[in-house]
mmCIF file of C-alpha atoms in Angstrom:
data_model
loop_
_atom_site.group_PDB
_atom_site.id
_atom_site.type_symbol
_atom_site.label_atom_id
_atom_site.label_comp_id
_atom_site.label_asym_id
_atom_site.label_seq_id
_atom_site.Cartn_x
_atom_site.Cartn_y
_atom_site.Cartn_z
ATOM 1 C CA UNK A 30 88.010 87.102 91.616
ATOM 2 C CA UNK A 31 87.632 89.475 88.779
ATOM 3 C CA UNK A 32 91.619 89.772 87.133
ATOM 4 C CA UNK A 33 93.459 93.289 86.695
ATOM 5 C CA UNK A 34 92.847 95.648 84.158
ATOM 6 C CA UNK A 35 93.391 97.558 81.342
ATOM 7 C CA UNK A 36 92.296 99.830 79.110
ATOM 8 C CA UNK A 37 93.201 100.185 75.504
ATOM 9 C CA UNK A 38 94.363 97.427 74.622
ATOM 10 C CA UNK A 39 95.939 98.692 71.567
ATOM 11 C CA UNK A 40 97.110 102.088 70.307
ATOM 12 C CA UNK A 41 98.450 103.408 67.547
ATOM 13 C CA UNK A 42 99.798 107.037 67.486
ATOM 14 C CA UNK A 43 102.083 108.807 65.777
ATOM 15 C CA UNK A 44 105.353 109.746 66.545
ATOM 16 C CA UNK A 45 105.032 113.475 69.377
ATOM 17 C CA UNK A 46 102.186 112.602 70.616
ATOM 18 C CA UNK A 47 101.342 111.656 74.119
ATOM 19 C CA UNK A 48 99.130 108.902 75.192
ATOM 20 C CA UNK A 49 98.063 107.457 78.310
ATOM 21 C CA UNK A 50 97.676 104.225 80.136
ATOM 22 C CA UNK A 51 94.883 103.417 82.412
ATOM 23 C CA UNK A 52 94.954 100.530 84.574
ATOM 24 C CA UNK A 53 92.977 99.190 87.430
ATOM 25 C CA UNK A 54 94.450 96.998 90.118
ATOM 26 C CA UNK A 55 93.082 93.544 92.015
ATOM 27 C CA UNK A 56 90.109 94.907 95.303
ATOM 28 C CA UNK A 57 92.366 94.848 98.073
ATOM 29 C CA UNK A 58 95.746 94.710 96.003
ATOM 30 C CA UNK A 59 98.147 97.870 97.749
ATOM 31 C CA UNK A 60 100.787 97.318 95.515
ATOM 32 C CA UNK A 61 100.973 98.483 91.400
ATOM 33 C CA UNK A 62 103.768 97.573 89.006
ATOM 34 C CA UNK A 63 103.831 99.320 85.145
ATOM 35 C CA UNK A 64 106.236 97.128 83.187
ATOM 36 C CA UNK A 65 108.054 98.113 80.130
ATOM 37 C CA UNK A 66 107.453 94.360 77.608
ATOM 38 C CA UNK A 67 109.376 95.426 74.148
ATOM 39 C CA UNK A 68 109.072 92.665 71.343
ATOM 40 C CA UNK A 69 111.236 89.962 72.951
ATOM 41 C CA UNK A 70 112.072 91.093 75.999
ATOM 42 C CA UNK A 71 111.138 90.095 79.270
ATOM 43 C CA UNK A 72 108.284 93.179 81.212
ATOM 44 C CA UNK A 73 111.213 95.783 82.532
ATOM 45 C CA UNK A 74 109.968 96.998 85.435
ATOM 46 C CA UNK A 75 109.058 101.395 85.598
ATOM 47 C CA UNK A 76 107.478 101.733 88.307
ATOM 48 C CA UNK A 77 106.361 100.503 91.661
ATOM 49 C CA UNK A 78 103.652 102.242 93.565
ATOM 50 C CA UNK A 79 102.320 101.191 96.842
ATOM 51 C CA UNK A 80 99.363 102.525 97.674
ATOM 52 C CA UNK A 81 99.618 106.753 96.458
ATOM 53 C CA UNK A 82 103.328 106.923 97.099
ATOM 54 C CA UNK A 83 105.799 105.252 94.326
ATOM 55 C CA UNK A 84 108.398 103.507 95.896
ATOM 56 C CA UNK A 85 110.627 102.939 92.610
ATOM 57 C CA UNK A 86 110.857 104.470 90.325
ATOM 58 C CA UNK A 87 114.987 104.563 88.628
ATOM 59 C CA UNK A 88 113.797 102.919 85.387
ATOM 60 C CA UNK A 89 111.173 105.142 84.640
ATOM 61 C CA UNK A 90 112.733 108.274 81.811
ATOM 62 C CA UNK A 91 110.477 110.767 83.220
ATOM 63 C CA UNK A 92 111.373 113.478 80.644
ATOM 64 C CA UNK A 93 108.548 112.090 78.292
ATOM 65 C CA UNK A 94 106.789 109.349 81.250
ATOM 66 C CA UNK A 95 104.830 109.899 83.900
ATOM 67 C CA UNK A 96 102.336 107.811 86.713
ATOM 68 C CA UNK A 97 100.289 108.458 89.340
ATOM 69 C CA UNK A 98 98.116 105.931 91.437
ATOM 70 C CA UNK A 99 95.112 108.691 92.829
ATOM 71 C CA UNK A 100 93.296 107.520 95.363
ATOM 72 C CA UNK A 101 95.865 104.365 95.593
ATOM 73 C CA UNK A 102 93.436 102.488 93.309
ATOM 74 C CA UNK A 103 93.577 103.268 89.440
ATOM 75 C CA UNK A 104 96.797 104.181 87.315
ATOM 76 C CA UNK A 105 97.365 105.474 85.186
ATOM 77 C CA UNK A 106 101.104 105.539 82.708
ATOM 78 C CA UNK A 107 101.097 109.082 80.295
ATOM 79 C CA UNK A 108 104.154 109.156 77.959
ATOM 80 C CA UNK A 109 104.322 112.762 76.125
ATOM 81 C CA UNK A 110 105.616 113.430 73.542
ATOM 82 C CA UNK A 111 106.291 109.450 72.387
ATOM 83 C CA UNK A 112 109.129 108.290 70.608
ATOM 84 C CA UNK A 113 109.387 105.685 68.586
ATOM 85 C CA UNK A 114 111.735 103.611 71.278
ATOM 86 C CA UNK A 115 108.335 103.469 72.991
ATOM 87 C CA UNK A 116 106.288 100.875 70.828
ATOM 88 C CA UNK A 117 105.966 97.992 73.214
ATOM 89 C CA UNK A 118 103.745 96.194 75.417
ATOM 90 C CA UNK A 119 102.375 98.614 78.881
ATOM 91 C CA UNK A 120 101.923 95.760 81.348
ATOM 92 C CA UNK A 121 100.326 96.661 84.676
ATOM 93 C CA UNK A 122 100.564 94.205 87.508
ATOM 94 C CA UNK A 123 98.689 94.074 91.701
ATOM 95 C CA UNK A 124 100.089 92.858 94.221
ATOM 96 C CA UNK A 125 97.897 92.321 98.013
ATOM 97 C CA UNK A 126 101.899 93.636 99.721
ATOM 98 C CA UNK A 127 105.390 94.693 98.406
ATOM 99 C CA UNK A 128 108.089 92.840 98.559
ATOM 100 C CA UNK A 129 108.648 88.814 97.307
ATOM 101 C CA UNK A 130 106.273 87.515 99.323
ATOM 102 C CA UNK A 131 103.469 87.552 97.292
ATOM 103 C CA UNK A 132 102.159 87.576 93.627
ATOM 104 C CA UNK A 133 101.542 89.711 91.599
ATOM 105 C CA UNK A 134 99.282 89.581 89.160
ATOM 106 C CA UNK A 135 99.495 91.128 85.375
ATOM 107 C CA UNK A 136 96.545 93.002 83.526
ATOM 108 C CA UNK A 137 96.086 92.105 79.845
ATOM 109 C CA UNK A 138 98.898 94.757 78.695
ATOM 110 C CA UNK A 139 98.056 97.637 76.440
ATOM 111 C CA UNK A 140 99.438 96.955 72.912
ATOM 112 C CA UNK A 141 101.478 100.626 71.762
ATOM 113 C CA UNK A 142 102.712 101.484 68.263
ATOM 114 C CA UNK A 143 104.369 104.869 67.866
ATOM 115 C CA UNK A 144 104.658 105.309 64.071
ATOM 116 C CA UNK B 2 121.478 96.893 89.436
ATOM 117 C CA UNK B 3 120.747 92.855 88.737
ATOM 118 C CA UNK B 4 121.220 91.277 85.190
ATOM 119 C CA UNK B 5 119.619 87.941 83.690
ATOM 120 C CA UNK B 6 120.377 86.505 81.504
ATOM 121 C CA UNK B 7 117.991 83.372 80.164
ATOM 122 C CA UNK B 8 118.592 80.224 77.162
ATOM 123 C CA UNK B 9 117.842 79.312 74.528
ATOM 124 C CA UNK B 10 116.044 81.733 73.566
ATOM 125 C CA UNK B 11 113.877 79.386 71.871
ATOM 126 C CA UNK B 12 113.499 75.502 72.188
ATOM 127 C CA UNK B 13 111.343 72.362 70.552
ATOM 128 C CA UNK B 14 110.783 69.901 71.482
ATOM 129 C CA UNK B 15 109.088 66.482 71.260
ATOM 130 C CA UNK B 16 105.562 65.700 73.129
ATOM 131 C CA UNK B 17 106.413 63.204 75.657
ATOM 132 C CA UNK B 18 110.356 65.133 75.754
ATOM 133 C CA UNK B 19 111.833 67.192 78.769
ATOM 134 C CA UNK B 20 112.433 70.283 78.398
ATOM 135 C CA UNK B 21 114.930 72.665 80.086
ATOM 136 C CA UNK B 22 115.135 76.762 80.434
ATOM 137 C CA UNK B 23 118.783 78.272 82.003
ATOM 138 C CA UNK B 24 118.402 81.185 83.384
ATOM 139 C CA UNK B 25 121.480 83.463 86.046
ATOM 140 C CA UNK B 26 121.908 85.579 87.980
ATOM 141 C CA UNK B 27 124.644 88.554 88.800
ATOM 142 C CA UNK B 28 123.152 89.402 92.096
ATOM 143 C CA UNK B 29 124.055 87.419 94.977
ATOM 144 C CA UNK B 30 122.159 89.589 97.086
ATOM 145 C CA UNK B 31 118.933 87.882 95.080
ATOM 146 C CA UNK B 32 116.648 85.433 97.389
ATOM 147 C CA UNK B 33 113.801 85.207 94.828
ATOM 148 C CA UNK B 34 113.349 83.476 91.187
ATOM 149 C CA UNK B 35 109.642 83.262 89.720
ATOM 150 C CA UNK B 36 109.399 81.613 86.503
ATOM 151 C CA UNK B 37 106.542 82.981 84.159
ATOM 152 C CA UNK B 38 104.103 81.190 80.983
ATOM 153 C CA UNK B 39 103.196 84.065 78.613
ATOM 154 C CA UNK B 40 101.481 82.191 75.850
ATOM 155 C CA UNK B 41 100.145 84.814 73.073
ATOM 156 C CA UNK B 42 99.149 88.191 73.161
ATOM 157 C CA UNK B 43 98.001 87.237 77.264
ATOM 158 C CA UNK B 44 99.223 88.238 80.285
ATOM 159 C CA UNK B 45 102.196 86.464 82.232
ATOM 160 C CA UNK B 46 101.381 83.614 85.147
ATOM 161 C CA UNK B 47 103.509 83.242 87.407
ATOM 162 C CA UNK B 48 103.879 78.732 87.234
ATOM 163 C CA UNK B 49 106.408 78.226 89.434
ATOM 164 C CA UNK B 50 109.114 79.938 91.686
ATOM 165 C CA UNK B 51 111.646 79.419 94.498
ATOM 166 C CA UNK B 52 113.703 81.106 97.319
ATOM 167 C CA UNK B 53 117.024 80.839 97.858
ATOM 168 C CA UNK B 54 116.146 78.674 101.056
ATOM 169 C CA UNK B 55 115.445 75.664 99.300
ATOM 170 C CA UNK B 56 117.274 74.390 96.061
ATOM 171 C CA UNK B 57 114.143 72.242 94.295
ATOM 172 C CA UNK B 58 110.927 72.532 93.895
ATOM 173 C CA UNK B 59 107.862 70.475 92.172
ATOM 174 C CA UNK B 60 104.798 70.847 90.760
ATOM 175 C CA UNK B 61 103.099 68.364 88.375
ATOM 176 C CA UNK B 62 105.324 68.147 85.806
ATOM 177 C CA UNK B 63 107.390 71.062 86.199
ATOM 178 C CA UNK B 64 110.229 71.406 88.259
ATOM 179 C CA UNK B 65 112.530 74.378 89.458
ATOM 180 C CA UNK B 66 116.423 73.584 91.092
ATOM 181 C CA UNK B 67 118.347 76.272 92.058
ATOM 182 C CA UNK B 68 121.890 77.035 92.451
ATOM 183 C CA UNK B 69 123.353 79.417 95.152
ATOM 184 C CA UNK B 70 126.753 79.340 94.846
ATOM 185 C CA UNK B 71 126.737 78.945 90.322
ATOM 186 C CA UNK B 72 123.973 81.466 90.374
ATOM 187 C CA UNK B 73 121.589 80.082 88.119
ATOM 188 C CA UNK B 74 118.277 78.141 88.087
ATOM 189 C CA UNK B 75 116.028 76.357 85.727
ATOM 190 C CA UNK B 76 113.279 75.114 84.808
ATOM 191 C CA UNK B 77 111.905 70.973 83.823
ATOM 192 C CA UNK B 78 108.933 70.699 82.228
ATOM 193 C CA UNK B 79 108.872 66.716 81.596
ATOM 194 C CA UNK B 80 106.330 64.918 79.385
ATOM 195 C CA UNK B 81 105.652 68.008 77.402
ATOM 196 C CA UNK B 82 102.724 68.255 75.894
ATOM 197 C CA UNK B 83 101.026 71.133 72.931
ATOM 198 C CA UNK B 84 99.715 72.956 75.727
ATOM 199 C CA UNK B 85 103.112 73.553 77.474
ATOM 200 C CA UNK B 86 104.029 75.896 74.332
ATOM 201 C CA UNK B 87 104.130 79.051 75.395
ATOM 202 C CA UNK B 88 106.865 82.358 75.732
ATOM 203 C CA UNK B 89 108.711 81.396 79.229
ATOM 204 C CA UNK B 90 110.570 84.267 81.189
ATOM 205 C CA UNK B 91 112.696 83.738 84.592
ATOM 206 C CA UNK B 92 112.692 86.375 86.892
ATOM 207 C CA UNK B 93 115.134 87.073 90.384
ATOM 208 C CA UNK B 94 114.116 89.980 93.110
ATOM 209 C CA UNK B 95 117.719 91.705 94.193
ATOM 210 C CA UNK B 96 115.960 93.232 97.283
ATOM 211 C CA UNK B 97 115.169 90.077 98.654
ATOM 212 C CA UNK B 98 112.014 90.478 100.793
ATOM 213 C CA UNK B 99 111.905 94.399 100.992
ATOM 214 C CA UNK B 100 110.466 96.352 97.468
ATOM 215 C CA UNK B 101 109.879 93.006 95.794
ATOM 216 C CA UNK B 102 111.211 94.272 92.592
ATOM 217 C CA UNK B 103 111.658 91.794 90.184
ATOM 218 C CA UNK B 104 114.731 91.718 87.337
ATOM 219 C CA UNK B 105 113.383 89.230 84.027
ATOM 220 C CA UNK B 106 115.553 87.606 81.403
ATOM 221 C CA UNK B 107 115.005 87.194 77.840
ATOM 222 C CA UNK B 108 112.028 85.068 77.479
ATOM 223 C CA UNK B 109 112.766 81.369 76.134
ATOM 224 C CA UNK B 110 109.687 79.984 73.264
ATOM 225 C CA UNK B 111 109.154 76.412 73.900
ATOM 226 C CA UNK B 112 107.262 75.163 70.548
ATOM 227 C CA UNK B 113 105.958 71.368 71.414
ATOM 228 C CA UNK B 114 104.975 69.593 68.846
ATOM 229 C CA UNK B 115 102.765 66.578 68.097
#
């Protein structure tokens, strides 16, 4: 089966600019996650969707980050305006359902560099 | 929320030796503990997981043990091979089967020398 797709793979922007990342989960997967992975650290959950509804966004810096999952399939994560500390790999993952019964499959990530 | 500590941060072993990576967690409600392998520039991939009703699980050269009382779990890789070289992440889920949110450790860079 096709895996989780993400684009772009790399992005370099200046601080205070805006950027958007796109994720296409595995077909049929109802749950979608966005993680931030700073160099040398493990992934940190930013937001979790169940279909097109948000179930957990407690770690999302809502003053600058936003995400949506229209129609319950693809998702977009936006940062506006970007800060230097936003430099990281942004990973999208999906699973068939919500809960620890279901394995999370990760995409290749988008490496963001903010200068 | 949950806090997962992982040690060591780097580990070098000779091919054929065993490697052990240890993690501790803080929330006694956590009941699901997966391990991910991330090769350089690639996506994390699940290699093994364990639930709190099981003390040990094995899959070929990989095994995971869980001590709920002490709140720690470990990954054991036997007969290591150069292709085992990667960053390994442990994780814990504090919501049980409700939301599946994972809290990750900081990772262990494993290097296997031929």
